[in-house]
GROMACS .gro file of C-alpha atoms in nm:
model
  462
    1MET     CA    1  -9.620   7.687  -0.317
    2ARG     CA    2  -9.255   7.614  -0.401
    3ARG     CA    3  -9.133   7.798  -0.707
    4VAL     CA    4  -8.899   7.634  -0.961
    5SER     CA    5  -8.677   7.857  -1.173
    6LEU     CA    6  -8.699   7.828  -1.549
    7ALA     CA    7  -8.334   7.719  -1.563
    8VAL     CA    8  -8.389   7.434  -1.317
    9LEU     CA    9  -8.707   7.328  -1.496
   10ALA     CA   10  -8.532   7.326  -1.832
   11ALA     CA   11  -8.244   7.122  -1.693
   12ALA     CA   12  -8.486   6.870  -1.546
   13LEU     CA   13  -8.675   6.835  -1.870
   14LEU     CA   14  -8.356   6.780  -2.067
   15ALA     CA   15  -8.224   6.530  -1.812
   16ALA     CA   16  -8.542   6.322  -1.803
   17PRO     CA   17  -8.478   6.130  -2.127
   18ALA     CA   18  -8.124   6.053  -2.015
   19LEU     CA   19  -8.246   5.906  -1.688
   20ALA     CA   20  -8.503   5.697  -1.871
   21ALA     CA   21  -8.255   5.581  -2.133
   22GLU     CA   22  -8.060   5.260  -2.121
   23PRO     CA   23  -7.686   5.313  -2.073
   24VAL     CA   24  -7.458   5.181  -2.343
   25SER     CA   25  -7.482   4.802  -2.329
   26PRO     CA   26  -7.154   4.615  -2.285
   27VAL     CA   27  -6.976   4.554  -2.614
   28SER     CA   28  -6.928   4.186  -2.690
   29GLU     CA   29  -6.581   4.068  -2.594
   30GLN     CA   30  -6.415   3.909  -2.896
   31ALA     CA   31  -6.135   3.666  -2.811
   32GLU     CA   32  -6.024   3.669  -3.176
   33LEU     CA   33  -5.952   4.042  -3.160
   34ARG     CA   34  -5.737   3.994  -2.852
   35ASP     CA   35  -5.551   3.716  -3.031
   36ILE     CA   36  -5.497   3.941  -3.335
   37ALA     CA   37  -5.355   4.221  -3.120
   38ALA     CA   38  -5.121   3.975  -2.948
   39GLN     CA   39  -4.978   3.852  -3.280
   40VAL     CA   40  -4.821   4.188  -3.379
   41ARG     CA   41  -4.443   4.185  -3.340
   42ALA     CA   42  -4.225   4.496  -3.293
   43GLU     CA   43  -3.915   4.310  -3.415
   44ARG     CA   44  -4.077   4.241  -3.753
   45LEU     CA   45  -4.174   4.606  -3.786
   46LYS     CA   46  -3.812   4.703  -3.715
   47ALA     CA   47  -3.675   4.460  -3.974
   48ASP     CA   48  -3.917   4.590  -4.238
   49ILE     CA   49  -3.824   4.954  -4.177
   50GLU     CA   50  -3.453   4.877  -4.185
   51LYS     CA   51  -3.503   4.703  -4.519
   52MET     CA   52  -3.691   4.999  -4.666
   53VAL     CA   53  -3.426   5.242  -4.542
   54SER     CA   54  -3.157   5.026  -4.706
   55PHE     CA   55  -3.280   5.132  -5.049
   56GLY     CA   56  -3.117   5.474  -4.992
   57THR     CA   57  -3.401   5.677  -5.134
   58ARG     CA   58  -3.755   5.585  -5.226
   59HIS     CA   59  -3.832   5.913  -5.398
   60THR     CA   60  -4.104   5.877  -5.660
   61LEU     CA   61  -3.869   6.008  -5.931
   62SER     CA   62  -3.577   5.786  -5.827
   63ASP     CA   63  -3.436   5.479  -6.002
   64THR     CA   64  -3.690   5.213  -6.098
   65LYS     CA   65  -3.447   4.962  -6.254
   66SER     CA   66  -3.192   4.898  -5.979
   67ASP     CA   67  -3.252   4.613  -5.734
   68LYS     CA   68  -3.061   4.792  -5.459
   69ARG     CA   69  -3.159   5.159  -5.468
   70GLY     CA   70  -3.467   5.363  -5.546
   71ILE     CA   71  -3.844   5.335  -5.557
   72GLY     CA   72  -3.842   5.046  -5.803
   73ALA     CA   73  -3.638   4.821  -5.574
   74ALA     CA   74  -3.857   4.915  -5.279
   75ARG     CA   75  -4.177   4.838  -5.468
   76ARG     CA   76  -4.049   4.499  -5.580
   77TRP     CA   77  -3.948   4.416  -5.222
   78VAL     CA   78  -4.298   4.497  -5.092
   79GLN     CA   79  -4.450   4.291  -5.371
   80LYS     CA   80  -4.224   3.999  -5.273
   81GLU     CA   81  -4.325   4.034  -4.906
   82PHE     CA   82  -4.694   4.022  -4.995
   83GLY     CA   83  -4.623   3.718  -5.210
   84ALA     CA   84  -4.450   3.543  -4.922
   85ILE     CA   85  -4.740   3.620  -4.687
   86SER     CA   86  -4.982   3.483  -4.945
   87ALA     CA   87  -4.780   3.164  -4.981
   88GLU     CA   88  -4.807   3.106  -4.606
   89CYS     CA   89  -5.188   3.138  -4.612
   90GLY     CA   90  -5.241   2.914  -4.913
   91GLY     CA   91  -5.266   3.193  -5.170
   92CYS     CA   92  -5.517   3.402  -4.973
   93LEU     CA   93  -5.375   3.730  -5.111
   94GLU     CA   94  -5.405   3.853  -5.467
   95VAL     CA   95  -5.126   4.101  -5.539
   96VAL     CA   96  -5.193   4.371  -5.800
   97THR     CA   97  -4.995   4.677  -5.909
   98PRO     CA   98  -5.230   4.952  -6.030
   99SER     CA   99  -5.054   5.251  -6.180
  100GLN     CA  100  -5.103   5.576  -6.368
  101VAL     CA  101  -4.868   5.812  -6.549
  102PHE     CA  102  -4.857   6.165  -6.407
  103THR     CA  103  -4.708   6.501  -6.494
  104ASN     CA  104  -4.742   6.799  -6.259
  105ASN     CA  105  -4.535   7.069  -6.092
  106ARG     CA  106  -4.364   6.802  -5.878
  107VAL     CA  107  -4.340   6.549  -6.161
  108PRO     CA  108  -4.185   6.743  -6.451
  109ASN     CA  109  -4.165   6.446  -6.685
  110PRO     CA  110  -4.429   6.177  -6.742
  111THR     CA  111  -4.372   5.922  -6.466
  112GLU     CA  112  -4.546   5.598  -6.380
  113VAL     CA  113  -4.671   5.596  -6.022
  114MET     CA  114  -4.737   5.240  -5.904
  115ASP     CA  115  -4.903   5.105  -5.591
  116ILE     CA  116  -4.837   4.759  -5.450
  117VAL     CA  117  -5.169   4.615  -5.332
  118ALA     CA  118  -5.259   4.284  -5.166
  119ILE     CA  119  -5.626   4.183  -5.166
  120GLN     CA  120  -5.768   3.936  -4.913
  121ARG     CA  121  -6.109   3.848  -5.053
  122GLY     CA  122  -6.402   3.826  -4.817
  123THR     CA  123  -6.577   3.494  -4.775
  124THR     CA  124  -6.940   3.608  -4.800
  125ASP     CA  125  -6.938   3.983  -4.869
  126PRO     CA  126  -6.637   4.034  -5.099
  127GLU     CA  127  -6.757   4.358  -5.260
  128ARG     CA  128  -6.747   4.534  -4.923
  129VAL     CA  129  -6.387   4.652  -4.881
  130ILE     CA  130  -6.180   4.778  -4.588
  131VAL     CA  131  -5.848   4.940  -4.689
  132ILE     CA  132  -5.527   5.008  -4.497
  133THR     CA  133  -5.262   5.227  -4.660
  134GLY     CA  134  -4.918   5.375  -4.603
  135HIS     CA  135  -4.692   5.550  -4.855
  136LEU     CA  136  -4.366   5.396  -4.965
  137ASP     CA  137  -4.203   5.703  -5.122
  138SER     CA  138  -3.969   5.933  -4.928
  139ARG     CA  139  -3.813   6.277  -4.969
  140VAL     CA  140  -3.561   6.526  -4.830
  141THR     CA  141  -3.581   6.906  -4.794
  142ASP     CA  142  -3.613   6.971  -5.168
  143VAL     CA  143  -3.915   6.775  -5.284
  144MET     CA  144  -3.757   6.749  -5.631
  145ASP     CA  145  -3.427   6.600  -5.506
  146PHE     CA  146  -3.443   6.233  -5.606
  147LYS     CA  147  -3.071   6.163  -5.574
  148SER     CA  148  -2.988   6.236  -5.209
  149ASP     CA  149  -3.039   5.970  -4.944
  150ALA     CA  150  -3.393   5.992  -4.808
  151PRO     CA  151  -3.431   5.717  -4.546
  152GLY     CA  152  -3.795   5.794  -4.471
  153ALA     CA  153  -3.790   5.564  -4.168
  154ASN     CA  154  -4.091   5.724  -4.005
  155ASP     CA  155  -4.235   5.911  -4.305
  156ASP     CA  156  -4.355   5.672  -4.411
  157ALA     CA  157  -4.176   5.339  -4.382
  158SER     CA  158  -4.351   5.317  -4.044
  159GLY     CA  159  -4.691   5.325  -4.215
  160VAL     CA  160  -4.590   5.069  -4.477
  161ALA     CA  161  -4.444   4.844  -4.206
  162ALA     CA  162  -4.777   4.865  -4.023
  163VAL     CA  163  -4.955   4.765  -4.345
  164ILE     CA  164  -4.727   4.465  -4.405
  165GLU     CA  165  -4.739   4.345  -4.044
  166THR     CA  166  -5.117   4.377  -4.042
  167ALA     CA  167  -5.128   4.162  -4.355
  168ARG     CA  168  -4.909   3.901  -4.186
  169VAL     CA  169  -5.145   3.881  -3.889
  170LEU     CA  170  -5.486   3.907  -4.056
  171SER     CA  171  -5.401   3.672  -4.343
  172LYS     CA  172  -5.417   3.392  -4.086
  173HIS     CA  173  -5.787   3.468  -4.030
  174LYS     CA  174  -6.096   3.473  -4.249
  175PHE     CA  175  -6.341   3.759  -4.281
  176PRO     CA  176  -6.678   3.812  -4.452
  177ALA     CA  177  -6.560   4.141  -4.609
  178THR     CA  178  -6.252   4.202  -4.822
  179ILE     CA  179  -5.941   4.359  -4.668
  180VAL     CA  180  -5.695   4.548  -4.889
  181TYR     CA  181  -5.334   4.617  -4.784
  182ALA     CA  182  -5.163   4.886  -4.992
  183ALA     CA  183  -4.818   5.046  -5.013
  184LEU     CA  184  -4.867   5.365  -5.213
  185SER     CA  185  -4.621   5.570  -5.416
  186GLY     CA  186  -4.621   5.937  -5.510
  187GLU     CA  187  -4.762   6.081  -5.188
  188GLU     CA  188  -4.490   6.344  -5.157
  189GLN     CA  189  -4.543   6.447  -5.519
  190GLY     CA  190  -4.911   6.530  -5.475
  191LEU     CA  191  -5.100   6.239  -5.312
  192LEU     CA  192  -5.069   6.052  -5.641
  193GLY     CA  193  -5.067   5.701  -5.499
  194GLY     CA  194  -5.387   5.768  -5.310
  195LYS     CA  195  -5.552   5.876  -5.633
  196VAL     CA  196  -5.426   5.566  -5.815
  197LEU     CA  197  -5.580   5.335  -5.557
  198ALA     CA  198  -5.905   5.533  -5.517
  199ASP     CA  199  -5.950   5.528  -5.896
  200TYR     CA  200  -5.873   5.156  -5.902
  201ALA     CA  201  -6.128   5.092  -5.627
  202ARG     CA  202  -6.398   5.273  -5.822
  203ALA     CA  203  -6.307   5.093  -6.144
  204GLN     CA  204  -6.331   4.758  -5.962
  205GLY     CA  205  -6.668   4.847  -5.812
  206TRP     CA  206  -6.541   4.819  -5.457
  207GLN     CA  207  -6.780   4.934  -5.186
  208VAL     CA  208  -6.513   5.094  -4.970
  209GLN     CA  209  -6.641   5.114  -4.613
  210ALA     CA  210  -6.323   5.261  -4.467
  211ASN     CA  211  -5.966   5.362  -4.548
  212LEU     CA  212  -5.721   5.374  -4.258
  213ASN     CA  213  -5.428   5.577  -4.388
  214ASN     CA  214  -5.118   5.540  -4.172
  215ASP     CA  215  -4.873   5.823  -4.229
  216ILE     CA  216  -4.599   5.904  -3.974
  217VAL     CA  217  -4.695   5.656  -3.704
  218GLY     CA  218  -4.367   5.539  -3.546
  219ASN     CA  219  -4.226   5.822  -3.334
  220SER     CA  220  -4.311   5.895  -2.970
  221HIS     CA  221  -4.062   6.178  -2.897
  222GLY     CA  222  -4.187   6.520  -2.999
  223GLN     CA  223  -3.972   6.812  -3.107
  224SER     CA  224  -4.102   7.003  -2.804
  225GLY     CA  225  -3.937   6.748  -2.576
  226VAL     CA  226  -4.263   6.574  -2.486
  227THR     CA  227  -4.267   6.195  -2.505
  228ASP     CA  228  -4.602   6.023  -2.556
  229ASN     CA  229  -4.619   5.653  -2.629
  230THR     CA  230  -4.977   5.603  -2.509
  231HIS     CA  231  -5.176   5.804  -2.766
  232VAL     CA  232  -5.225   5.816  -3.141
  233ARG     CA  233  -5.417   6.079  -3.335
  234VAL     CA  234  -5.696   5.988  -3.576
  235PHE     CA  235  -5.795   6.273  -3.809
  236SER     CA  236  -6.139   6.266  -3.972
  237GLU     CA  237  -6.335   6.499  -4.196
  238GLY     CA  238  -6.643   6.662  -4.046
  239THR     CA  239  -6.852   6.702  -4.358
  240LYS     CA  240  -6.818   6.498  -4.673
  241ALA     CA  241  -6.585   6.618  -4.946
  242VAL     CA  242  -6.849   6.512  -5.201
  243GLU     CA  243  -7.142   6.683  -5.030
  244THR     CA  244  -7.373   6.870  -5.266
  245ALA     CA  245  -7.507   7.220  -5.200
  246GLU     CA  246  -7.854   7.077  -5.132
  247GLN     CA  247  -7.715   6.823  -4.886
  248ALA     CA  248  -7.512   7.095  -4.715
  249ASN     CA  249  -7.823   7.307  -4.663
  250LYS     CA  250  -8.006   7.017  -4.496
  251ARG     CA  251  -7.706   6.938  -4.279
  252ARG     CA  252  -7.663   7.298  -4.165
  253TYR     CA  253  -8.023   7.299  -4.046
  254ASN     CA  254  -8.054   6.952  -3.891
  255GLY     CA  255  -7.697   6.870  -3.788
  256GLY     CA  256  -7.436   6.624  -3.904
  257GLU     CA  257  -7.127   6.844  -3.906
  258VAL     CA  258  -6.949   6.603  -3.669
  259ASP     CA  259  -7.107   6.279  -3.789
  260SER     CA  260  -6.963   6.194  -4.127
  261PRO     CA  261  -6.893   5.821  -4.170
  262SER     CA  262  -6.523   5.904  -4.138
  263ARG     CA  263  -6.581   6.059  -3.799
  264ASN     CA  264  -6.784   5.763  -3.681
  265ILE     CA  265  -6.496   5.537  -3.788
  266ALA     CA  266  -6.271   5.746  -3.562
  267ARG     CA  267  -6.515   5.692  -3.275
  268TYR     CA  268  -6.518   5.321  -3.358
  269MET     CA  269  -6.137   5.306  -3.340
  270ASP     CA  270  -6.139   5.489  -3.008
  271GLY     CA  271  -6.379   5.234  -2.862
  272LEU     CA  272  -6.169   4.941  -2.983
  273ALA     CA  273  -5.852   5.092  -2.837
  274ASP     CA  274  -6.026   5.129  -2.502
  275GLN     CA  275  -6.137   4.766  -2.505
  276TYR     CA  276  -5.849   4.574  -2.663
  277LEU     CA  277  -5.528   4.773  -2.614
  278THR     CA  278  -5.338   4.825  -2.290
  279ASN     CA  279  -5.250   5.183  -2.196
  280PHE     CA  280  -5.310   5.311  -2.549
  281ASP     CA  281  -5.581   5.552  -2.655
  282VAL     CA  282  -5.707   5.731  -2.965
  283VAL     CA  283  -5.712   6.110  -2.972
  284MET     CA  284  -5.983   6.207  -3.219
  285VAL     CA  285  -5.892   6.522  -3.410
  286TYR     CA  286  -6.182   6.696  -3.581
  287ARG     CA  287  -5.988   6.786  -3.896
  288THR     CA  288  -5.932   6.606  -4.225
  289ASP     CA  289  -5.557   6.631  -4.167
  290ARG     CA  290  -5.294   6.839  -3.988
  291PHE     CA  291  -5.298   7.214  -4.046
  292GLY     CA  292  -5.193   7.300  -4.401
  293ARG     CA  293  -5.085   6.941  -4.473
  294GLY     CA  294  -5.238   6.636  -4.636
  295GLY     CA  295  -5.225   6.262  -4.688
  296ASP     CA  296  -5.348   5.995  -4.925
  297GLN     CA  297  -5.678   5.958  -4.738
  298VAL     CA  298  -5.781   6.287  -4.900
  299GLU     CA  299  -5.803   6.115  -5.239
  300PHE     CA  300  -6.034   5.850  -5.092
  301LEU     CA  301  -6.255   6.125  -4.950
  302LYS     CA  302  -6.265   6.293  -5.291
  303ALA     CA  303  -6.386   5.964  -5.438
  304GLY     CA  304  -6.669   5.950  -5.185
  305PHE     CA  305  -6.513   5.686  -4.959
  306PRO     CA  306  -6.495   5.716  -4.577
  307ALA     CA  307  -6.133   5.759  -4.468
  308VAL     CA  308  -5.922   5.866  -4.170
  309ARG     CA  309  -5.558   5.951  -4.115
  310VAL     CA  310  -5.365   5.779  -3.835
  311THR     CA  311  -5.064   5.978  -3.709
  312GLU     CA  312  -4.843   5.973  -3.400
  313ALA     CA  313  -4.937   6.201  -3.111
  314GLN     CA  314  -4.604   6.389  -3.098
  315GLU     CA  315  -4.421   6.481  -3.420
  316ASN     CA  316  -4.054   6.576  -3.451
  317TYR     CA  317  -4.018   6.807  -3.750
  318THR     CA  318  -3.637   6.792  -3.747
  319ARG     CA  319  -3.683   6.436  -3.874
  320GLN     CA  320  -3.938   6.510  -4.147
  321HIS     CA  321  -3.850   6.619  -4.502
  322GLN     CA  322  -3.490   6.692  -4.405
  323ASN     CA  323  -3.150   6.638  -4.566
  324LEU     CA  324  -2.924   6.422  -4.351
  325ARG     CA  325  -2.701   6.661  -4.156
  326THR     CA  326  -2.605   6.786  -3.810
  327GLU     CA  327  -2.649   7.153  -3.721
  328ASN     CA  328  -2.602   7.313  -3.378
  329GLY     CA  329  -2.587   6.970  -3.224
  330ILE     CA  330  -2.917   6.861  -3.380
  331ALA     CA  331  -2.918   6.555  -3.607
  332TYR     CA  332  -3.161   6.617  -3.893
  333GLY     CA  333  -3.311   6.343  -4.106
  334ASP     CA  334  -3.566   6.063  -4.094
  335THR     CA  335  -3.348   5.776  -3.973
  336VAL     CA  336  -3.424   5.445  -3.803
  337ASP     CA  337  -3.310   5.566  -3.460
  338GLY     CA  338  -3.608   5.803  -3.458
  339VAL     CA  339  -3.860   5.518  -3.454
  340ASP     CA  340  -4.006   5.379  -3.130
  341PHE     CA  341  -4.086   5.021  -3.232
  342PRO     CA  342  -4.297   4.921  -2.928
  343TYR     CA  343  -4.505   5.233  -2.994
  344LEU     CA  344  -4.538   5.145  -3.363
  345ALA     CA  345  -4.650   4.797  -3.259
  346GLN     CA  346  -4.932   4.953  -3.058
  347VAL     CA  347  -5.043   5.160  -3.358
  348THR     CA  348  -5.031   4.847  -3.572
  349ARG     CA  349  -5.241   4.657  -3.320
  350LEU     CA  350  -5.502   4.931  -3.338
  351ASN     CA  351  -5.512   4.903  -3.717
  352ALA     CA  352  -5.530   4.524  -3.714
  353VAL     CA  353  -5.809   4.512  -3.458
  354THR     CA  354  -6.005   4.782  -3.640
  355LEU     CA  355  -5.977   4.614  -3.980
  356ALA     CA  356  -6.075   4.278  -3.833
  357SER     CA  357  -6.373   4.418  -3.644
  358LEU     CA  358  -6.500   4.612  -3.945
  359ALA     CA  359  -6.459   4.310  -4.173
  360LYS     CA  360  -6.634   4.078  -3.925
  361ALA     CA  361  -6.925   4.313  -3.858
  362PRO     CA  362  -7.221   4.357  -4.092
  363THR     CA  363  -7.240   4.643  -4.339
  364PRO     CA  364  -7.335   4.970  -4.165
  365PRO     CA  365  -7.710   5.032  -4.201
  366SER     CA  366  -7.837   5.250  -4.485
  367GLN     CA  367  -8.139   5.475  -4.530
  368VAL     CA  368  -8.129   5.578  -4.165
  369LYS     CA  369  -8.409   5.823  -4.088
  370ILE     CA  370  -8.552   5.997  -3.782
  371GLU     CA  371  -8.902   6.132  -3.722
  372GLY     CA  372  -9.064   6.306  -3.427
  373ALA     CA  373  -9.111   6.678  -3.488
  374VAL     CA  374  -9.358   6.835  -3.242
  375THR     CA  375  -9.388   6.510  -3.046
  376PRO     CA  376  -9.213   6.398  -2.725
  377ASP     CA  377  -9.086   6.076  -2.891
  378THR     CA  378  -8.834   5.995  -3.165
  379LYS     CA  379  -8.880   5.723  -3.425
  380VAL     CA  380  -8.567   5.584  -3.590
  381SER     CA  381  -8.583   5.364  -3.900
  382TRP     CA  382  -8.335   5.204  -4.140
  383ALA     CA  383  -8.304   4.945  -4.417
  384ALA     CA  384  -8.229   4.583  -4.333
  385VAL     CA  385  -7.865   4.475  -4.369
  386PRO     CA  386  -7.776   4.130  -4.507
  387GLY     CA  387  -7.607   3.924  -4.239
  388ALA     CA  388  -7.722   4.141  -3.949
  389ALA     CA  389  -7.867   3.948  -3.655
  390GLY     CA  390  -7.984   4.266  -3.485
  391TYR     CA  391  -7.951   4.642  -3.457
  392LYS     CA  392  -7.883   4.908  -3.193
  393VAL     CA  393  -8.023   5.259  -3.189
  394TRP     CA  394  -7.783   5.512  -3.039
  395TRP     CA  395  -7.820   5.868  -2.918
  396ARG     CA  396  -7.612   6.134  -2.747
  397GLY     CA  397  -7.630   6.503  -2.654
  398THR     CA  398  -7.558   6.734  -2.947
  399THR     CA  399  -7.235   6.859  -2.787
  400GLU     CA  400  -7.106   6.518  -2.675
  401PRO     CA  401  -6.815   6.361  -2.866
  402GLN     CA  402  -6.913   5.994  -2.813
  403TRP     CA  403  -7.237   5.798  -2.845
  404ARG     CA  404  -7.378   5.777  -2.493
  405TYR     CA  405  -7.698   5.571  -2.489
  406SER     CA  406  -7.817   5.270  -2.684
  407ARG     CA  407  -8.120   5.048  -2.709
  408GLU     CA  408  -8.137   4.712  -2.883
  409ALA     CA  409  -8.395   4.684  -3.159
  410GLY     CA  410  -8.372   4.311  -3.223
  411THR     CA  411  -8.430   4.230  -3.590
  412ALA     CA  412  -8.677   4.516  -3.639
  413THR     CA  413  -8.589   4.802  -3.873
  414THR     CA  414  -8.765   5.070  -3.673
  415LEU     CA  415  -8.764   5.172  -3.308
  416THR     CA  416  -8.948   5.444  -3.119
  417LEU     CA  417  -8.776   5.606  -2.821
  418PRO     CA  418  -9.051   5.730  -2.584
  419GLY     CA  419  -8.971   6.057  -2.413
  420VAL     CA  420  -8.654   6.115  -2.612
  421ASN     CA  421  -8.714   6.446  -2.789
  422ILE     CA  422  -8.580   6.463  -3.145
  423ASP     CA  423  -8.471   6.825  -3.095
  424ASP     CA  424  -8.227   6.758  -2.812
  425TRP     CA  425  -8.022   6.458  -2.927
  426PHE     CA  426  -7.823   6.316  -3.216
  427PHE     CA  427  -7.921   5.966  -3.327
  428GLY     CA  428  -7.765   5.675  -3.510
  429VAL     CA  429  -7.795   5.303  -3.583
  430SER     CA  430  -7.545   5.015  -3.587
  431ALA     CA  431  -7.579   4.660  -3.715
  432VAL     CA  432  -7.469   4.357  -3.510
  433SER     CA  433  -7.368   4.013  -3.634
  434ALA     CA  434  -7.480   3.685  -3.477
  435ASP     CA  435  -7.141   3.654  -3.305
  436GLY     CA  436  -7.153   4.006  -3.164
  437TYR     CA  437  -6.941   4.212  -3.405
  438GLU     CA  438  -7.088   4.559  -3.443
  439SER     CA  439  -7.064   4.806  -3.730
  440PRO     CA  440  -6.985   5.175  -3.686
  441VAL     CA  441  -7.282   5.392  -3.595
  442VAL     CA  442  -7.456   5.558  -3.890
  443PHE     CA  443  -7.597   5.910  -3.852
  444PRO     CA  444  -7.929   5.974  -4.031
  445GLY     CA  445  -7.948   6.113  -4.382
  446ASP     CA  446  -7.687   6.198  -4.643
  447ALA     CA  447  -7.448   6.349  -4.387
  448GLY     CA  448  -7.390   6.015  -4.216
  449ALA     CA  449  -7.445   5.763  -4.496
  450PHE     CA  450  -7.152   5.529  -4.557
  451VAL     CA  451  -7.256   5.487  -4.919
  452SER     CA  452  -7.231   5.834  -5.066
  453THR     CA  453  -7.540   5.970  -5.239
  454ALA     CA  454  -7.338   6.247  -5.399
  455PRO     CA  455  -7.154   6.170  -5.723
  456ALA     CA  456  -6.778   6.164  -5.679
  457ALA     CA  457  -6.566   6.339  -5.938
  458ALA     CA  458  -6.477   6.119  -6.234
  459PRO     CA  459  -6.122   5.984  -6.232
  460ALA     CA  460  -5.892   6.229  -6.408
  461LYS     CA  461  -5.700   6.111  -6.712
  462PRO     CA  462  -5.338   6.042  -6.623
   0.00000   0.00000   0.00000
């Protein structure tokens, strides 16, 4: 009799469910998303950045009264741009200016930090909110120097330009969910603008499904000499900032370390880039942010909202947080000539397509559960989502970065996967609209829930 080694037998047993599974079904092609991507214009991004640079400095502590220099002039210009966009779409944007007064080690005197925010209300699901952000403020080497010129062309006029251009494009379309476009202040002084907007979102009762924070997104030439105009990094937290000790214990035992809603948004963006952008891909980075650094998305995470950071693939640190100067033949400073506008247009297209797809799709499913201990099958269940025409159950190997298999569940809210052992796979569920727009995949339990079950910290008094 032929003998089979234990290793071969184990491999065969693990492979069996994969062979029986249905491969990922083709994602619906959305002509509207292709049209949205095609509407982004590099020349408008360039004009916006040049205008922001013209204000000399946009430091949070700089002049707020002048119409030509300082953060005040820059904020009023953004507000005017949002107003002009709204006028072109028949008043589809509501522009608000939430603010708080802060004092900290980078803000020695009480200072008002104001965000400029344009709200495009959803047609049928307005309380569900998708947010895109970039920070308007800039700085030089000394974070307290609010007098020197701080062009901030890439950090982060590029992110604000992406926000404004996305508003120009998406304001011409209608969406079930609400989209919020925000130019934040105070990032360099302690992520203050992110806190202002996260607190405002909570006060307004927004159900924030995602925050795409664009910070340093316009450069393709790295300090190392490498040029990369075909990739963008998307940073996402692995476990929720608001996770409780009890939730952490369950996650450590059953998994979920790489399946926070933020991480599944990153996977979602990667899939959209593959389908709708030419020669441009997302590099998912399994970190909340770059090493030892931070961005405004952190304040959204602290409030219990899913959020990711979008950042160029190759950074040039001689152009970040630097006084304008030339040393040893190297020009230091964050000037317009350091921005690759066709590259920035690609990043903006990714943002626009992602926001549109999220806002068109149904709400991600809630109450996702799996059952199947000591059985060969796995049962997946979830709560019905208003506006969903159907659902997909997804699974992948526990060491795989992307969802690999899917099976359509129709309008049912439970599906059993015969021969798919609960121990060997990670599972999730997405909701699909009647016209084929699909939500991000939701991992079971608290670890993957888009609506946080852990209480976020109360907004601090300014």
